[in-house]
PDB file of C-alpha atoms in Angstrom:
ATOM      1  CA  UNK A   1      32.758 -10.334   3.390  1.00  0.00           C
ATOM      2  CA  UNK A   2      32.838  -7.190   4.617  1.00  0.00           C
ATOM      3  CA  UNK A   3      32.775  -3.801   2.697  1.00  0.00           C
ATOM      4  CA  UNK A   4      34.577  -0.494   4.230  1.00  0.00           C
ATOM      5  CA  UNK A   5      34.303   2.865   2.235  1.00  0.00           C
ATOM      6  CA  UNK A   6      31.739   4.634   0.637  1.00  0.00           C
ATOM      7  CA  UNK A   7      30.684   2.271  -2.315  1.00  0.00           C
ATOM      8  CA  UNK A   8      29.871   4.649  -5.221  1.00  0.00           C
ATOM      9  CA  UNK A   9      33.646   6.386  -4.752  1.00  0.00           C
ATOM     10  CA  UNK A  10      35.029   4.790  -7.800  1.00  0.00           C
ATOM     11  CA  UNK A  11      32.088   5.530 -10.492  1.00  0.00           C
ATOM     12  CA  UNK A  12      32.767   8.957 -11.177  1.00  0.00           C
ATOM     13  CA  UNK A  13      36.429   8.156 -12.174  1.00  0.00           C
ATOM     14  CA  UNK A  14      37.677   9.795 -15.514  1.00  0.00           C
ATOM     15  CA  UNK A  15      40.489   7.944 -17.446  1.00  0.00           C
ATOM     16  CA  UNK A  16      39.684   9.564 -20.559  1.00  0.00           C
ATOM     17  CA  UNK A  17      42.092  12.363 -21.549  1.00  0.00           C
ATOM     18  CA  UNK A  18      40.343  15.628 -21.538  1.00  0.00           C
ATOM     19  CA  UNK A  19      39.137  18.055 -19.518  1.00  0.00           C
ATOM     20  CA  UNK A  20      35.075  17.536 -19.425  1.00  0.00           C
ATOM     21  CA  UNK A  21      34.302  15.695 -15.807  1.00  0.00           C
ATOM     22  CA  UNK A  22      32.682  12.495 -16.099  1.00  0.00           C
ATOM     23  CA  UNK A  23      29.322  12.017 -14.854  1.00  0.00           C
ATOM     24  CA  UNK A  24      29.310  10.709 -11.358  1.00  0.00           C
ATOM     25  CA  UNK A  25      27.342   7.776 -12.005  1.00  0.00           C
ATOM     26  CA  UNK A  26      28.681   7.429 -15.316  1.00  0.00           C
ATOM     27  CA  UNK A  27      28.056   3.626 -16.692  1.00  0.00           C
ATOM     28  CA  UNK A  28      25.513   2.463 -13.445  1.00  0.00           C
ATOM     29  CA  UNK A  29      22.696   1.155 -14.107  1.00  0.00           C
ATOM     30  CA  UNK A  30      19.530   1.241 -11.612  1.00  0.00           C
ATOM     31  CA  UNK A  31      16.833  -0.943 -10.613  1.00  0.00           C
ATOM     32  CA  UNK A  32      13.680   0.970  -9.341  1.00  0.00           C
ATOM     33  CA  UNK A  33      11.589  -1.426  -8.879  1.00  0.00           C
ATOM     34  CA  UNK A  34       7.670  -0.341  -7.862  1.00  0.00           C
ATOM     35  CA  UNK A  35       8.649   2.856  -9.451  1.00  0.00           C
ATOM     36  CA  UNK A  36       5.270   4.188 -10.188  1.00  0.00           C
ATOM     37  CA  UNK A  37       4.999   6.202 -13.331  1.00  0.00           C
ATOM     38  CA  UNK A  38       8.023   7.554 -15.340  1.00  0.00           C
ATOM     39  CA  UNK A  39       8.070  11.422 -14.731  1.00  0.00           C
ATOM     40  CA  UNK A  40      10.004  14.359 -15.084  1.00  0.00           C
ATOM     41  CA  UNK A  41      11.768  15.335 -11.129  1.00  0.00           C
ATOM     42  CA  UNK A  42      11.250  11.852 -10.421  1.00  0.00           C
ATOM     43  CA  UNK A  43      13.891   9.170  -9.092  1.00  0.00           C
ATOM     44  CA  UNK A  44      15.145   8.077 -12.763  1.00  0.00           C
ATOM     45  CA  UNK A  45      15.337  11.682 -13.752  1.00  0.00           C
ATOM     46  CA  UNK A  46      17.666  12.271 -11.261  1.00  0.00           C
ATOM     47  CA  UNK A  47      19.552   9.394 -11.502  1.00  0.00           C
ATOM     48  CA  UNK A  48      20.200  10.305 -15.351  1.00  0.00           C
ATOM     49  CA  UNK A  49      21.001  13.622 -14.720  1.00  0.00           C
ATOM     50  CA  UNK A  50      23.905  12.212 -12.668  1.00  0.00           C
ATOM     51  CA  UNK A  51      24.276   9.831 -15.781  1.00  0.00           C
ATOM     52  CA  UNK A  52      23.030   6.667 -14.514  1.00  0.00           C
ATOM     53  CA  UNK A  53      20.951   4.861 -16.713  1.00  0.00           C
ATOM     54  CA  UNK A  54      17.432   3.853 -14.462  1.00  0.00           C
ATOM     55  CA  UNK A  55      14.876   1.201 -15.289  1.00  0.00           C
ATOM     56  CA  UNK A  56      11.818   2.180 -14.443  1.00  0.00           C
ATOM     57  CA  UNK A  57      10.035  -1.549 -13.493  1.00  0.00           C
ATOM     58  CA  UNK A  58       5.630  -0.664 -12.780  1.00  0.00           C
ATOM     59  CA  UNK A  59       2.922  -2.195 -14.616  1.00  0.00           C
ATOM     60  CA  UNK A  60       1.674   1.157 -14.679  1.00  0.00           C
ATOM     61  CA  UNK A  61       4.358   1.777 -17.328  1.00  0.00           C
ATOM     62  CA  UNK A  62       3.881  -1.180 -19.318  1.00  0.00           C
ATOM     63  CA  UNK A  63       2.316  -4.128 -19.347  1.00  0.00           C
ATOM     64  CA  UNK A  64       5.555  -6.818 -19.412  1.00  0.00           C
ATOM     65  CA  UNK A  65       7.081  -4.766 -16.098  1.00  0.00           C
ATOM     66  CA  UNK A  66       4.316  -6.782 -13.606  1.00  0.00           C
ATOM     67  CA  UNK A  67       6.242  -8.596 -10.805  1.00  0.00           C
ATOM     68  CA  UNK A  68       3.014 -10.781 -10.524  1.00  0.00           C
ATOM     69  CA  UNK A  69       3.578 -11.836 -14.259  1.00  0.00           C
ATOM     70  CA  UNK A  70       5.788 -15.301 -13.611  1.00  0.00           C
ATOM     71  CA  UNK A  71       6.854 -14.664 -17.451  1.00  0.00           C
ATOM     72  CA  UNK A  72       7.872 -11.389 -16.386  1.00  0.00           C
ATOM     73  CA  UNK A  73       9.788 -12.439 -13.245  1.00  0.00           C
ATOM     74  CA  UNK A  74      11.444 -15.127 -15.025  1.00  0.00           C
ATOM     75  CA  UNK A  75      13.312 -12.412 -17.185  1.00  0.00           C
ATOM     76  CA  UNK A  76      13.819  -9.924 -14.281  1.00  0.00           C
ATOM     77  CA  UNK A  77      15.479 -12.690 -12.101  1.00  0.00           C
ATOM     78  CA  UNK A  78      17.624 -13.463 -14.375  1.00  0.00           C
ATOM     79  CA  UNK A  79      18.626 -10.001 -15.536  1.00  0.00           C
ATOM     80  CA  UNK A  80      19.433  -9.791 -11.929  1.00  0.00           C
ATOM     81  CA  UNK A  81      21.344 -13.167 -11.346  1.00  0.00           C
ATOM     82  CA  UNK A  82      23.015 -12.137 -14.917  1.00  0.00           C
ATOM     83  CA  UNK A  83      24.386  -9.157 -12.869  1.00  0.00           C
ATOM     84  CA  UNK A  84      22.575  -6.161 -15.638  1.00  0.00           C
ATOM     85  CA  UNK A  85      21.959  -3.910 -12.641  1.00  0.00           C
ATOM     86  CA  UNK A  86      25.013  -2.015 -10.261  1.00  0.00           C
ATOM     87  CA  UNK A  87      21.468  -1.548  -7.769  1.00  0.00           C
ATOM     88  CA  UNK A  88      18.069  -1.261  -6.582  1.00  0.00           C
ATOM     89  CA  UNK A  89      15.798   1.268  -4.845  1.00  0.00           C
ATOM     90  CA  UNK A  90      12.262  -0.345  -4.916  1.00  0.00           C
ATOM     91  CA  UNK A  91       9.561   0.484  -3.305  1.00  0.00           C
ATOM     92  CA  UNK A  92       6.975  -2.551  -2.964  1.00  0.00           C
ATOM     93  CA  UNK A  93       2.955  -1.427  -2.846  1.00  0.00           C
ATOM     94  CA  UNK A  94       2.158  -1.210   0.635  1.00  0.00           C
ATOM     95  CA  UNK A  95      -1.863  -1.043   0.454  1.00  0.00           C
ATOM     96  CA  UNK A  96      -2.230  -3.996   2.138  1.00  0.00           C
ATOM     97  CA  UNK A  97       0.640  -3.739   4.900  1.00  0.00           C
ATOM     98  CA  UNK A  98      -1.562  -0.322   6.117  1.00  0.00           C
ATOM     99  CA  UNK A  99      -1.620  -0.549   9.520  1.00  0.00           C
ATOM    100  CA  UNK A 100      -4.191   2.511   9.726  1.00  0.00           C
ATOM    101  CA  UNK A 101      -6.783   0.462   7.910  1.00  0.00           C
ATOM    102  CA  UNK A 102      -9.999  -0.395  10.070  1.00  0.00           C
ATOM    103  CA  UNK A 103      -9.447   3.380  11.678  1.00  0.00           C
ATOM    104  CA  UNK A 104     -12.131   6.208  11.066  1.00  0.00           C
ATOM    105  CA  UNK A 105     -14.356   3.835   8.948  1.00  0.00           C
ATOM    106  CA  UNK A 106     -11.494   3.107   6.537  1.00  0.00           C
ATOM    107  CA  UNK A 107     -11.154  -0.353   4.705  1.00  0.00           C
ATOM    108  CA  UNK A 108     -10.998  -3.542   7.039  1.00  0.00           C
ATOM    109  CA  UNK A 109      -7.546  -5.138   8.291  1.00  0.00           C
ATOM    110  CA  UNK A 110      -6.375  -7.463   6.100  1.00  0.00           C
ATOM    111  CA  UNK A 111      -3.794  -9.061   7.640  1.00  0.00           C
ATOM    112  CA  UNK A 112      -2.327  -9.390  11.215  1.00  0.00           C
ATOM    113  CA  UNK A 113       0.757  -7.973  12.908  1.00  0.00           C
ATOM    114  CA  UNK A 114       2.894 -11.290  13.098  1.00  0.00           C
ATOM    115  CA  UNK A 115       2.262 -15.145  12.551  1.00  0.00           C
ATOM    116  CA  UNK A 116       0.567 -16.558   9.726  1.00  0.00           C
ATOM    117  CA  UNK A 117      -2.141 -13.966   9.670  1.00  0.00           C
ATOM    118  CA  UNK A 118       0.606 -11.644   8.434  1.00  0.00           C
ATOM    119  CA  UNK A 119       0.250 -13.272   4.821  1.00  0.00           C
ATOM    120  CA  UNK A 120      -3.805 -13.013   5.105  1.00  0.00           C
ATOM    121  CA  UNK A 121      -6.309 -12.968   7.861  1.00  0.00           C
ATOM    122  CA  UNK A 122      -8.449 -15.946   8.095  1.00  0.00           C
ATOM    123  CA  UNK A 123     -11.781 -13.378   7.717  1.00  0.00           C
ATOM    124  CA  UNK A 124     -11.355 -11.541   4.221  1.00  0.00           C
ATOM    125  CA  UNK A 125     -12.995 -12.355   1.519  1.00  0.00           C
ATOM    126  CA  UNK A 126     -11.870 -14.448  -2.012  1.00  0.00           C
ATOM    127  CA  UNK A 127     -11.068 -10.875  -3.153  1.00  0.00           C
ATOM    128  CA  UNK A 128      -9.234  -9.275  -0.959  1.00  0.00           C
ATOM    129  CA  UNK A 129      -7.183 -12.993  -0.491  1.00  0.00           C
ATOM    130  CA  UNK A 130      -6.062 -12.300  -4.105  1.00  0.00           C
ATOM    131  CA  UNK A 131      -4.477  -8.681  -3.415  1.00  0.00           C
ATOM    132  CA  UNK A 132      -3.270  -9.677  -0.182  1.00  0.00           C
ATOM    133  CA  UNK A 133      -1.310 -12.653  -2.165  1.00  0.00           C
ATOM    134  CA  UNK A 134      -0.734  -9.987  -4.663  1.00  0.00           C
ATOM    135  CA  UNK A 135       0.968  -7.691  -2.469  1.00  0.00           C
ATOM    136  CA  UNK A 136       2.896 -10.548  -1.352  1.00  0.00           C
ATOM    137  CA  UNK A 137       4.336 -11.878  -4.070  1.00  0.00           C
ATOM    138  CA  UNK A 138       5.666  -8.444  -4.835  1.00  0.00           C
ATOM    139  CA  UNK A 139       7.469  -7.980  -1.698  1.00  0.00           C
ATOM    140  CA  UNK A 140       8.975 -10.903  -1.801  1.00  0.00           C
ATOM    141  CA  UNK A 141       9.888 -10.994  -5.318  1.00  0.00           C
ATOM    142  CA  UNK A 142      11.788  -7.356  -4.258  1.00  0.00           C
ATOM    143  CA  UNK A 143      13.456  -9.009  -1.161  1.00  0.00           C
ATOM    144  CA  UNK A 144      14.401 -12.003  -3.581  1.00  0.00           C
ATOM    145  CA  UNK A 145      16.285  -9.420  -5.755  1.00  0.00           C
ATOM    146  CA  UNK A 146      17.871  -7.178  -2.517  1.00  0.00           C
ATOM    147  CA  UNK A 147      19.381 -11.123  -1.874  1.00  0.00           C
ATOM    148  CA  UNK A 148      20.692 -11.279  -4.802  1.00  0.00           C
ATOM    149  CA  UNK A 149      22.293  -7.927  -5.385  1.00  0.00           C
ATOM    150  CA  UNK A 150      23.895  -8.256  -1.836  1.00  0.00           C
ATOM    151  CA  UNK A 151      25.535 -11.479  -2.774  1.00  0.00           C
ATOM    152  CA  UNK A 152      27.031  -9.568  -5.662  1.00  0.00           C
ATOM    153  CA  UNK A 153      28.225  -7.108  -3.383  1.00  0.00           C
ATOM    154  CA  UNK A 154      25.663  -4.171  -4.821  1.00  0.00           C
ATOM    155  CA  UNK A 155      23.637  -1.902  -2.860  1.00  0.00           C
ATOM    156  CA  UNK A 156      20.077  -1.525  -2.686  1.00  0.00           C
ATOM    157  CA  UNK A 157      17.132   0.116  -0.773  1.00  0.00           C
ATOM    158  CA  UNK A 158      13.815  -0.546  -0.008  1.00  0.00           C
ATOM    159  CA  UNK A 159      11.784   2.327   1.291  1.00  0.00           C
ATOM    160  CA  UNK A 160       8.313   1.593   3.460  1.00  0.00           C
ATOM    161  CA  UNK A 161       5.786   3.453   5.768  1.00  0.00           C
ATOM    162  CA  UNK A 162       7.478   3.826   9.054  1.00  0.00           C
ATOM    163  CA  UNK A 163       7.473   0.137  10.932  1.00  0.00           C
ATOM    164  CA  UNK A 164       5.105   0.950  13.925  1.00  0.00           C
ATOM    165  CA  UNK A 165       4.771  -1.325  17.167  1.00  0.00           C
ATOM    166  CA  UNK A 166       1.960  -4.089  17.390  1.00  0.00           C
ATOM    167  CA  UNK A 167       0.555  -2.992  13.721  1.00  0.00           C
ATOM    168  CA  UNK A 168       1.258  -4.858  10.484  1.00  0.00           C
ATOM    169  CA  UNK A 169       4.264  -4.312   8.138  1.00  0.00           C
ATOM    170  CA  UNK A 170       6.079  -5.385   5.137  1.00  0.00           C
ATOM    171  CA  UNK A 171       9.359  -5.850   7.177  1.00  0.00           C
ATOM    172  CA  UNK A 172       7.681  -8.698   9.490  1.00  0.00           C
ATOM    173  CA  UNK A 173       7.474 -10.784   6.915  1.00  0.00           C
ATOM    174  CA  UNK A 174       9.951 -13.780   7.526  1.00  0.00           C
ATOM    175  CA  UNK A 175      11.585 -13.041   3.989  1.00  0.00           C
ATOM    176  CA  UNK A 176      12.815  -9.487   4.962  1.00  0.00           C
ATOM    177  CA  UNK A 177      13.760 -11.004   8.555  1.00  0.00           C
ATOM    178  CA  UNK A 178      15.783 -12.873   6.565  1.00  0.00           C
ATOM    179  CA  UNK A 179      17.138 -10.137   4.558  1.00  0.00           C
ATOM    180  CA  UNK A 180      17.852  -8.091   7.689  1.00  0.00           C
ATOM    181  CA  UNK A 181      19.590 -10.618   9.731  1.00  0.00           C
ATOM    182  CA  UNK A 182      22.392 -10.538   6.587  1.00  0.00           C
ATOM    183  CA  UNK A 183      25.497  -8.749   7.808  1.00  0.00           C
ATOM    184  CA  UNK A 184      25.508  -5.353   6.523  1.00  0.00           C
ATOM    185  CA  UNK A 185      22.286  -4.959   5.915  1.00  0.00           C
ATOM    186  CA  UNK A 186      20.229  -1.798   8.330  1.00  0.00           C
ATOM    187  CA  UNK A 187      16.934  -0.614   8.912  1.00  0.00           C
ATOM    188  CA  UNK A 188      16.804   3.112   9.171  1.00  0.00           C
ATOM    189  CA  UNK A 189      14.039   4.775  10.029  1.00  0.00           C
ATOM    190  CA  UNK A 190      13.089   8.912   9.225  1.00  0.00           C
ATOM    191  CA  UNK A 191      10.509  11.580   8.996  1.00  0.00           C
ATOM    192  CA  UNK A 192      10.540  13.382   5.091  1.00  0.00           C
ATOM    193  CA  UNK A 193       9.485  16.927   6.389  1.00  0.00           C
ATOM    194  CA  UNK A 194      13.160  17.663   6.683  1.00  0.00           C
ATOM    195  CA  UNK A 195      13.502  16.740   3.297  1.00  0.00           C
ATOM    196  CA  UNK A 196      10.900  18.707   1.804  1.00  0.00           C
ATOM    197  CA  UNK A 197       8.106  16.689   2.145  1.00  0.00           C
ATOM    198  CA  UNK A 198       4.834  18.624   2.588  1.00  0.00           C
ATOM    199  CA  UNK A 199       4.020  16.037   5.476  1.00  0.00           C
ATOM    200  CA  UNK A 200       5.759  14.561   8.245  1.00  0.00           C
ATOM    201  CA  UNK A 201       5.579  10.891   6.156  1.00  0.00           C
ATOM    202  CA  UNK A 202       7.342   8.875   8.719  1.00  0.00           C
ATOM    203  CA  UNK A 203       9.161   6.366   6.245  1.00  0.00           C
ATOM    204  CA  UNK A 204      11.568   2.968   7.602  1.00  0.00           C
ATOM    205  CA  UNK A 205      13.830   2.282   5.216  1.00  0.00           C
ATOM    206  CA  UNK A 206      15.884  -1.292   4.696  1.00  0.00           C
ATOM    207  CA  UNK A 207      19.452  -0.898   3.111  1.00  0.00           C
ATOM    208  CA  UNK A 208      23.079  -2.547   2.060  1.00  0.00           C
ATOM    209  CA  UNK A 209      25.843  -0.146   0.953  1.00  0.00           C
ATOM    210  CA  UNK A 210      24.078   3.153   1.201  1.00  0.00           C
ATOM    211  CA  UNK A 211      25.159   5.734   3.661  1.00  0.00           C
ATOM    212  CA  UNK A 212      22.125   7.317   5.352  1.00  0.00           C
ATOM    213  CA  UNK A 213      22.383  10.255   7.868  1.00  0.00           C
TER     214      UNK A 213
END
């Protein structure tokens, strides 16, 4: 189906009888999953200030929120599938995606640009095999849930390190060439300076419903 109009035009609608304006985001509830830790001027702080409730999912904030943890996924998935969440920004570790390591004496490659070596290069050790699977499983855990939010006609984004020619990256994986061959569905890609950003921080970003400039 397709979807015309900017999606978030109807939250901020007041039917109550009175003259305080309702929250723009009044009654959403957001999935930011990867979030890193809950802070003050973060994403979720935001998002509540505009009155939209924000879950915060990171192991780094407790323990149950690890999307690693098949116990954990089970109830995420189907808190998703249930339909608890209006959308997600997520932003899925990216350590092993790098495509500056092996550069300047930095850590070693760990996976190749395309093909099978994409999910682990043949040469890494038994411990780096388990955070490259790691890493993994996260992304496509996240992808699973942008699928499932975009069949319930939510939006979602999913920020990354800017895709870069010939060098390994999340969005080569065949699960988010899945995701982007979905009609709808964009990949934007930006530089954060503009935006405040103390760096240039070239960023791609993969998104359903959500106006970007």
């Amino acid at each position: 189906p397709g979807f015309d109009g900017d999606p978030f035009s109807e939250w901020g609608a007041n039917d109550r009888d009175t003259d305080d304006e309702a929250p723009p985001s009044e009654g959403v509830r957001i999935l930011h999953a990867c979030s890193g830790p809950t802070r003050e001027g973060g994403y979720s702080y935001f998002l509540q200030q505009a009155g939209a409730d924000c879950r915060d999912y990171d192991i780094i904030n407790a323990s149950r929120d690890d999307l690693t943890d098949d116990d954990a996924w089970q109830k995420l998935s189907q808190d998703v599938d249930d339909g608890a969440y209006d959308g997600m920004q997520a932003g899925p570790v990216c350590t092993t995606f790098s495509g500056v390591r092996g550069r300047n004496g930095g850590p070693p490659p760990l996976r190749d640009a395309v093909g099978p070596g994409l999910y682990g290069r043949r040469d890494i050790s038994d411990e780096q095999k388990k955070q490259v699977s790691g890493d993994a499983l996260i992304a496509i855990r996240v992808a699973w849930i942008a699928l499932a939010l975009l069949a319930q006609g939510k939006p979602f984004i999913i920020e990354q390190p800017a895709v870069r020619r010939g060098l390994p990256h999340m969005f080569n994986m065949l699960e988010y060439q899945k995701l982007r061959a979905v009609a709808g569905v964009r990949m934007t890609s930006f530089v954060q300076c503009p935006l405040g950003s103390i760096s240039e921080k070239a960023t791609s970003v993969i998104h359903f419903l959500i106006r970007l400039p």
